[in-house]
């Protein structure tokens, strides 16, 4: 069983992984994308690394975490399930068991479409690789939350007829010409007798399955038990949430939204996690 499973491979997640390894914990970092740092053209106030670009800083953090022995895995974490004194974590099509979970998902806010959460697993999927084969030869709608969706949509286009609708405007270079790319905005999802319906601001699209491909998952879906205040996860001085064994750090827990603060909180959380794991061994 993994000592700490870290959701998010940004500043907070990598910083936590580095300290967790120094405390001899096994650490798995699962990240869906580059987070805020990837968008930062230049960071001038990260101690010791002046005038560094966000992507370069991110690469340094990730390779530091890897060199310390942390495992880094690219996937979207869909669900964290408390199982008494451990957690089951669903990421992509894998289930991981962990003693503790550290949430470092950044500021990515997700507002599920009306109907989306109710129909998850019943016509709505968050994972093309996991569920794509169910829609071989079928009509598929993709609700794309960011450019990460392009690759998965192309995978689906090898299986069925894909309609691509952007939830947030993003680069779509590399989108397969076989995909029908609409300008519509997604509004809701519903199920009717003949199948699934993606409601947009222009029309109602009758399809067989709907893939909602975002670089993040709503906290209400990920771990609804965690308490929040004004959209931020509530933590104590050890960065632990109201759910014993679940910690949070970085932009997810609130202002100031700064890289050095995220790194410090990741370190604090990892030290507290080491104490927690030892106490509950
Ligand atoms: C344009 C821009 C410029 C900035 N400039 C500066 C600056 O100059 N100085 C400064 O100090 N700060 C700056 N910041 C802020 C800084 O980038 C953030 O404070 C910092 O990156 C927060 O780190 P984090 O680890 O909390 O979140 P992030 O770095 O955003 O990382 C979040 C991680 O969580 C992952 N994730 C989210 N949900 C899931 C999920 N369900 N499953 C798997 N992975 C998930 C993401 O893919 C990502 O890997 C800037 C931010 C932006 C956007």
Coordinates of C-alpha atoms and ligand atoms in Angstrom, one line a residue:
X1 CA 0.0 0.0 0.0
X2 CA 1.2 3.5 -0.9
X3 CA 2.0 5.7 2.1
X4 CA 0.8 8.9 0.4
X5 CA -1.0 9.4 -2.9
X6 CA -0.7 12.9 -4.1
X7 CA -3.4 14.3 -6.4
X8 CA -1.7 16.9 -8.5
X9 CA 1.8 17.3 -9.9
X10 CA 2.3 21.0 -9.5
X11 CA 4.4 22.9 -7.0
X12 CA 2.6 21.7 -3.9
X13 CA 2.4 18.1 -5.0
X14 CA 6.1 17.8 -6.1
X15 CA 7.3 19.6 -3.0
X16 CA 5.3 17.3 -0.8
X17 CA 6.6 14.2 -2.7
X18 CA 10.2 15.4 -2.2
X19 CA 9.8 15.7 1.6
X20 CA 7.7 12.5 1.9
X21 CA 10.6 10.6 0.3
X22 CA 13.1 12.3 2.7
X23 CA 10.9 10.9 5.5
X24 CA 11.0 7.5 3.9
X25 CA 7.4 7.3 2.8
X26 CA 6.4 5.8 -0.5
X27 CA 4.8 8.6 -2.6
X28 CA 2.8 8.4 -5.8
X29 CA 2.0 11.7 -7.6
X30 CA -0.9 11.5 -10.1
X31 CA -1.3 14.6 -12.3
X32 CA -3.6 15.3 -15.1
X33 CA -1.7 18.3 -16.6
X34 CA 0.7 21.1 -15.9
X35 CA -1.4 23.2 -13.6
X36 CA -1.0 27.0 -13.1
X37 CA 2.8 27.0 -13.4
X38 CA 2.7 25.7 -17.0
X39 CA 0.9 29.0 -17.9
X40 CA 3.4 31.3 -16.1
X41 CA 5.6 32.9 -18.7
X42 CA 8.1 34.0 -16.1
X43 CA 8.4 33.6 -12.3
X44 CA 10.6 36.1 -10.5
X45 CA 9.9 35.5 -6.9
X46 CA 10.6 31.8 -6.4
X47 CA 13.5 31.7 -3.9
X48 CA 16.8 30.7 -5.4
X49 CA 15.6 30.5 -9.0
X50 CA 15.2 34.0 -10.4
X51 CA 13.8 34.7 -13.9
X52 CA 12.8 31.1 -14.4
X53 CA 9.9 30.2 -16.7
X54 CA 6.9 28.4 -15.2
X55 CA 7.4 25.3 -17.4
X56 CA 11.1 25.1 -16.5
X57 CA 10.4 25.4 -12.8
X58 CA 7.8 22.7 -13.2
X59 CA 10.2 20.4 -14.9
X60 CA 12.8 21.0 -12.2
X61 CA 10.3 20.2 -9.5
X62 CA 9.1 17.0 -11.2
X63 CA 12.6 15.7 -11.9
X64 CA 13.6 16.5 -8.3
X65 CA 10.6 14.5 -7.0
X66 CA 11.5 11.6 -9.4
X67 CA 15.2 11.6 -8.4
X68 CA 14.1 11.3 -4.8
X69 CA 12.2 8.1 -5.6
X70 CA 8.7 9.4 -5.9
X71 CA 6.6 7.8 -8.7
X72 CA 4.9 10.2 -11.1
X73 CA 1.9 9.0 -13.1
X74 CA -0.1 10.9 -15.7
X75 CA -3.8 10.3 -15.2
X76 CA -7.0 12.1 -14.0
X77 CA -7.9 11.1 -10.5
X78 CA -11.7 10.6 -10.6
X79 CA -12.6 9.4 -7.1
X80 CA -11.1 9.1 -3.6
X81 CA -13.0 6.6 -1.5
X82 CA -12.4 6.4 2.3
X83 CA -12.1 2.7 3.3
X84 CA -11.7 3.0 7.1
X85 CA -8.0 3.3 7.8
X86 CA -7.0 3.6 4.1
X87 CA -8.2 5.0 0.8
X88 CA -9.1 3.6 -2.6
X89 CA -8.3 6.0 -5.4
X90 CA -9.6 5.7 -9.0
X91 CA -7.3 7.2 -11.6
X92 CA -7.8 6.5 -15.3
X93 CA -8.6 2.8 -15.3
X94 CA -6.5 1.9 -12.2
X95 CA -7.4 1.7 -8.6
X96 CA -4.7 2.5 -6.0
X97 CA -4.7 1.8 -2.3
X98 CA -3.1 4.5 0.0
X99 CA -2.7 5.2 3.7
X100 CA -3.2 8.9 3.2
X101 CA -4.2 11.2 0.4
X102 CA -2.8 14.7 -0.3
X103 CA -5.0 17.0 -2.5
X104 CA -2.9 19.4 -4.5
X105 CA -5.2 20.1 -7.4
X106 CA -4.6 23.8 -7.8
X107 CA -7.4 26.3 -8.6
X108 CA -9.0 24.4 -11.5
X109 CA -12.7 24.8 -10.7
X110 CA -15.1 22.4 -12.3
X111 CA -18.8 23.1 -12.5
X112 CA -20.4 19.9 -13.6
X113 CA -23.1 20.3 -16.3
X114 CA -26.7 19.7 -15.1
X115 CA -27.3 15.9 -15.4
X116 CA -23.6 15.0 -15.7
X117 CA -23.0 13.6 -12.2
X118 CA -26.4 11.7 -12.2
X119 CA -25.6 10.0 -15.5
X120 CA -21.9 9.2 -14.7
X121 CA -21.4 5.5 -15.6
X122 CA -24.8 5.5 -17.3
X123 CA -23.9 7.1 -20.6
X124 CA -21.4 9.7 -19.3
X125 CA -17.7 8.9 -18.9
X126 CA -14.6 10.8 -17.7
X127 CA -12.1 8.4 -19.3
X128 CA -11.8 7.7 -23.0
X129 CA -9.2 5.0 -22.6
X130 CA -11.3 3.2 -19.9
X131 CA -14.7 3.3 -21.6
X132 CA -14.1 4.1 -25.3
X133 CA -14.5 0.4 -26.4
X134 CA -18.1 0.4 -25.2
X135 CA -18.9 2.9 -28.0
X136 CA -17.3 1.1 -31.0
X137 CA -19.1 2.1 -34.2
X138 CA -21.3 4.5 -32.2
X139 CA -22.0 8.3 -32.1
X140 CA -20.0 10.0 -29.3
X141 CA -20.0 13.5 -28.0
X142 CA -16.9 14.9 -26.3
X143 CA -17.3 17.9 -23.9
X144 CA -13.7 19.2 -23.9
X145 CA -12.5 21.2 -20.9
X146 CA -9.0 21.9 -22.2
X147 CA -6.4 21.0 -24.8
X148 CA -5.7 17.7 -22.9
X149 CA -9.0 16.5 -24.4
X150 CA -7.7 16.5 -28.0
X151 CA -5.6 13.3 -27.7
X152 CA -8.4 11.4 -26.0
X153 CA -10.9 12.6 -28.6
X154 CA -8.6 11.4 -31.4
X155 CA -8.5 8.0 -29.7
X156 CA -12.3 8.0 -29.7
X157 CA -12.4 9.0 -33.3
X158 CA -10.7 5.7 -34.2
X159 CA -13.7 3.9 -32.6
X160 CA -16.8 5.9 -33.5
X161 CA -18.2 9.1 -34.9
X162 CA -17.1 12.0 -32.6
X163 CA -18.6 15.4 -32.1
X164 CA -16.3 17.8 -30.3
X165 CA -17.7 20.7 -28.2
X166 CA -15.5 23.0 -26.2
X167 CA -16.6 23.8 -22.7
X168 CA -13.7 26.4 -22.4
X169 CA -12.0 27.8 -25.4
X170 CA -8.7 26.1 -26.0
X171 CA -6.1 25.2 -28.7
X172 CA -7.3 22.3 -30.8
X173 CA -4.3 21.8 -33.0
X174 CA -3.9 18.2 -33.9
X175 CA -7.6 17.4 -33.6
X176 CA -8.4 14.6 -36.1
X177 CA -10.1 15.9 -39.3
X178 CA -12.6 13.0 -38.9
X179 CA -14.0 14.8 -35.8
X180 CA -17.0 17.1 -36.2
X181 CA -15.8 20.3 -34.2
X182 CA -18.8 22.4 -33.3
X183 CA -18.9 26.0 -32.1
X184 CA -21.7 25.2 -29.7
X185 CA -21.4 25.6 -25.9
X186 CA -22.5 22.6 -23.8
X187 CA -25.4 23.4 -21.5
X188 CA -26.7 20.1 -20.0
X189 CA -26.8 16.3 -20.4
X190 CA -29.9 14.2 -20.3
X191 CA -31.0 10.7 -21.1
X192 CA -34.0 10.0 -23.3
X193 CA -35.6 6.7 -24.4
X194 CA -33.5 6.5 -27.6
X195 CA -30.2 7.4 -25.9
X196 CA -28.1 10.2 -24.5
X197 CA -28.6 13.9 -25.4
X198 CA -26.1 16.7 -25.1
X199 CA -27.9 19.9 -24.9
X200 CA -26.0 22.9 -26.3
X201 CA -26.8 26.6 -26.7
X202 CA -27.7 25.8 -30.3
X203 CA -29.3 22.4 -30.4
X204 CA -29.9 19.0 -28.8
X205 CA -27.4 16.3 -30.0
X206 CA -28.6 12.7 -29.8
X207 CA -25.7 10.5 -29.2
X208 CA -24.8 7.1 -27.7
X209 CA -22.3 8.2 -25.2
X210 CA -20.9 11.5 -23.8
X211 CA -17.2 11.8 -22.7
X212 CA -16.6 14.8 -20.4
X213 CA -12.8 15.3 -20.7
X214 CA -11.5 18.0 -18.3
X215 CA -8.1 18.4 -16.6
X216 CA -9.8 18.3 -13.2
X217 CA -12.7 16.8 -11.4
X218 CA -15.2 18.7 -9.1
X219 CA -14.5 18.2 -5.5
X220 CA -18.1 17.1 -5.0
X221 CA -17.2 14.2 -7.3
X222 CA -13.7 13.6 -6.1
X223 CA -14.2 13.5 -2.4
X224 CA -17.6 15.0 -1.3
X225 CA -16.8 14.5 2.4
X226 CA -14.1 17.2 2.4
X227 CA -15.3 20.6 3.9
X228 CA -14.8 23.8 1.9
X229 CA -15.2 27.5 2.6
X230 CA -15.8 29.9 -0.3
X231 CA -14.5 27.3 -2.8
X232 CA -11.3 26.5 -0.8
X233 CA -10.5 23.3 1.1
X234 CA -10.5 23.9 4.8
X235 CA -7.3 22.6 6.6
X236 CA -5.7 22.8 10.0
X237 CA -2.1 23.9 10.7
X238 CA -0.9 20.4 9.6
X239 CA -2.8 20.9 6.3
X240 CA -5.2 18.1 7.3
X241 CA -8.8 18.4 6.2
X242 CA -11.9 17.4 8.2
X243 CA -11.4 13.8 6.8
X244 CA -8.7 12.0 8.9
X245 CA -5.9 11.0 6.6
X246 CA -6.8 13.5 3.8
X247 CA -4.5 16.5 3.6
X248 CA -4.5 19.5 1.1
X249 CA -2.0 22.1 0.1
X250 CA -1.3 24.8 -2.4
X251 CA -3.8 27.0 -4.4
X252 CA -6.5 24.5 -3.4
X253 CA -6.5 25.8 0.2
X254 CA -6.7 29.5 -0.8
X255 CA -4.7 32.7 -1.0
X256 CA -2.1 33.8 -1.7
X257 CA -1.9 31.9 -4.9
X258 CA 1.9 31.8 -5.1
X259 CA 4.3 29.1 -6.0
X260 CA 6.6 29.5 -2.9
X261 CA 3.5 29.3 -0.6
X262 CA 2.4 26.1 -2.4
X263 CA 5.9 24.6 -2.0
X264 CA 5.9 25.4 1.8
X265 CA 2.5 23.9 2.3
X266 CA 3.5 20.8 0.4
X267 CA 6.5 20.4 2.8
X268 CA 4.3 21.0 5.9
X269 CA 1.8 18.5 4.7
X270 CA 4.4 15.8 4.0
X271 CA 5.9 16.2 7.5
X272 CA 2.5 15.9 9.1
X273 CA 1.7 12.9 6.9
X274 CA 4.8 11.1 8.0
X275 CA 3.7 11.6 11.7
X276 CA 0.2 10.4 10.8
X277 CA 1.4 7.3 9.0
X278 CA 3.8 6.4 11.9
X279 CA 1.0 6.9 14.4
X280 CA -1.5 4.8 12.5
X281 CA 1.0 2.0 11.5
Ligands
LIG1 C1 -0.1 33.0 -15.6 C2 0.3 32.7 -14.2 C3 1.4 33.4 -13.7 C4 1.9 33.1 -12.4 N1 3.0 33.7 -12.0 C5 3.4 33.5 -10.7 C6 4.6 34.1 -10.2 O1 5.3 34.9 -10.9 N2 5.0 33.8 -8.9 C7 4.3 32.9 -8.1 O2 4.7 32.7 -7.0 N3 3.2 32.3 -8.6 C8 2.7 32.6 -9.8 N4 1.6 32.0 -10.3 C9 0.8 31.1 -9.4 C10 1.5 29.7 -9.2 O3 1.7 29.1 -10.5 C11 0.6 28.8 -8.4 O4 0.4 29.5 -7.1 C12 1.1 27.5 -8.1 O5 1.4 26.8 -9.4 C13 0.2 26.6 -7.3 O6 0.7 25.3 -7.1 P1 -0.3 24.1 -6.9 O7 0.6 22.9 -6.8 O8 -1.2 24.4 -5.7 O9 -1.2 24.0 -8.1 P2 -0.8 23.8 -9.7 O10 0.6 24.2 -9.9 O11 -1.9 24.5 -10.4 O12 -0.9 22.2 -9.9 C14 -2.2 21.6 -9.8 C15 -1.9 20.1 -10.3 O13 -3.1 19.4 -10.0 C16 -3.4 18.6 -11.1 N5 -4.8 18.1 -11.0 C17 -5.9 18.9 -10.7 N6 -7.0 18.1 -10.5 C18 -6.5 16.8 -10.8 C19 -7.2 15.5 -10.8 N7 -8.5 15.3 -10.5 N8 -6.4 14.4 -11.1 C20 -5.1 14.6 -11.3 N9 -4.4 15.8 -11.3 C21 -5.2 16.8 -11.1 C22 -3.1 19.5 -12.3 O14 -3.0 18.8 -13.5 C23 -1.7 20.0 -11.8 O15 -0.7 19.0 -12.1 C24 1.1 32.2 -11.6 C25 0.0 31.6 -12.1 C26 -0.4 31.8 -13.4 C27 -1.6 31.1 -13.9

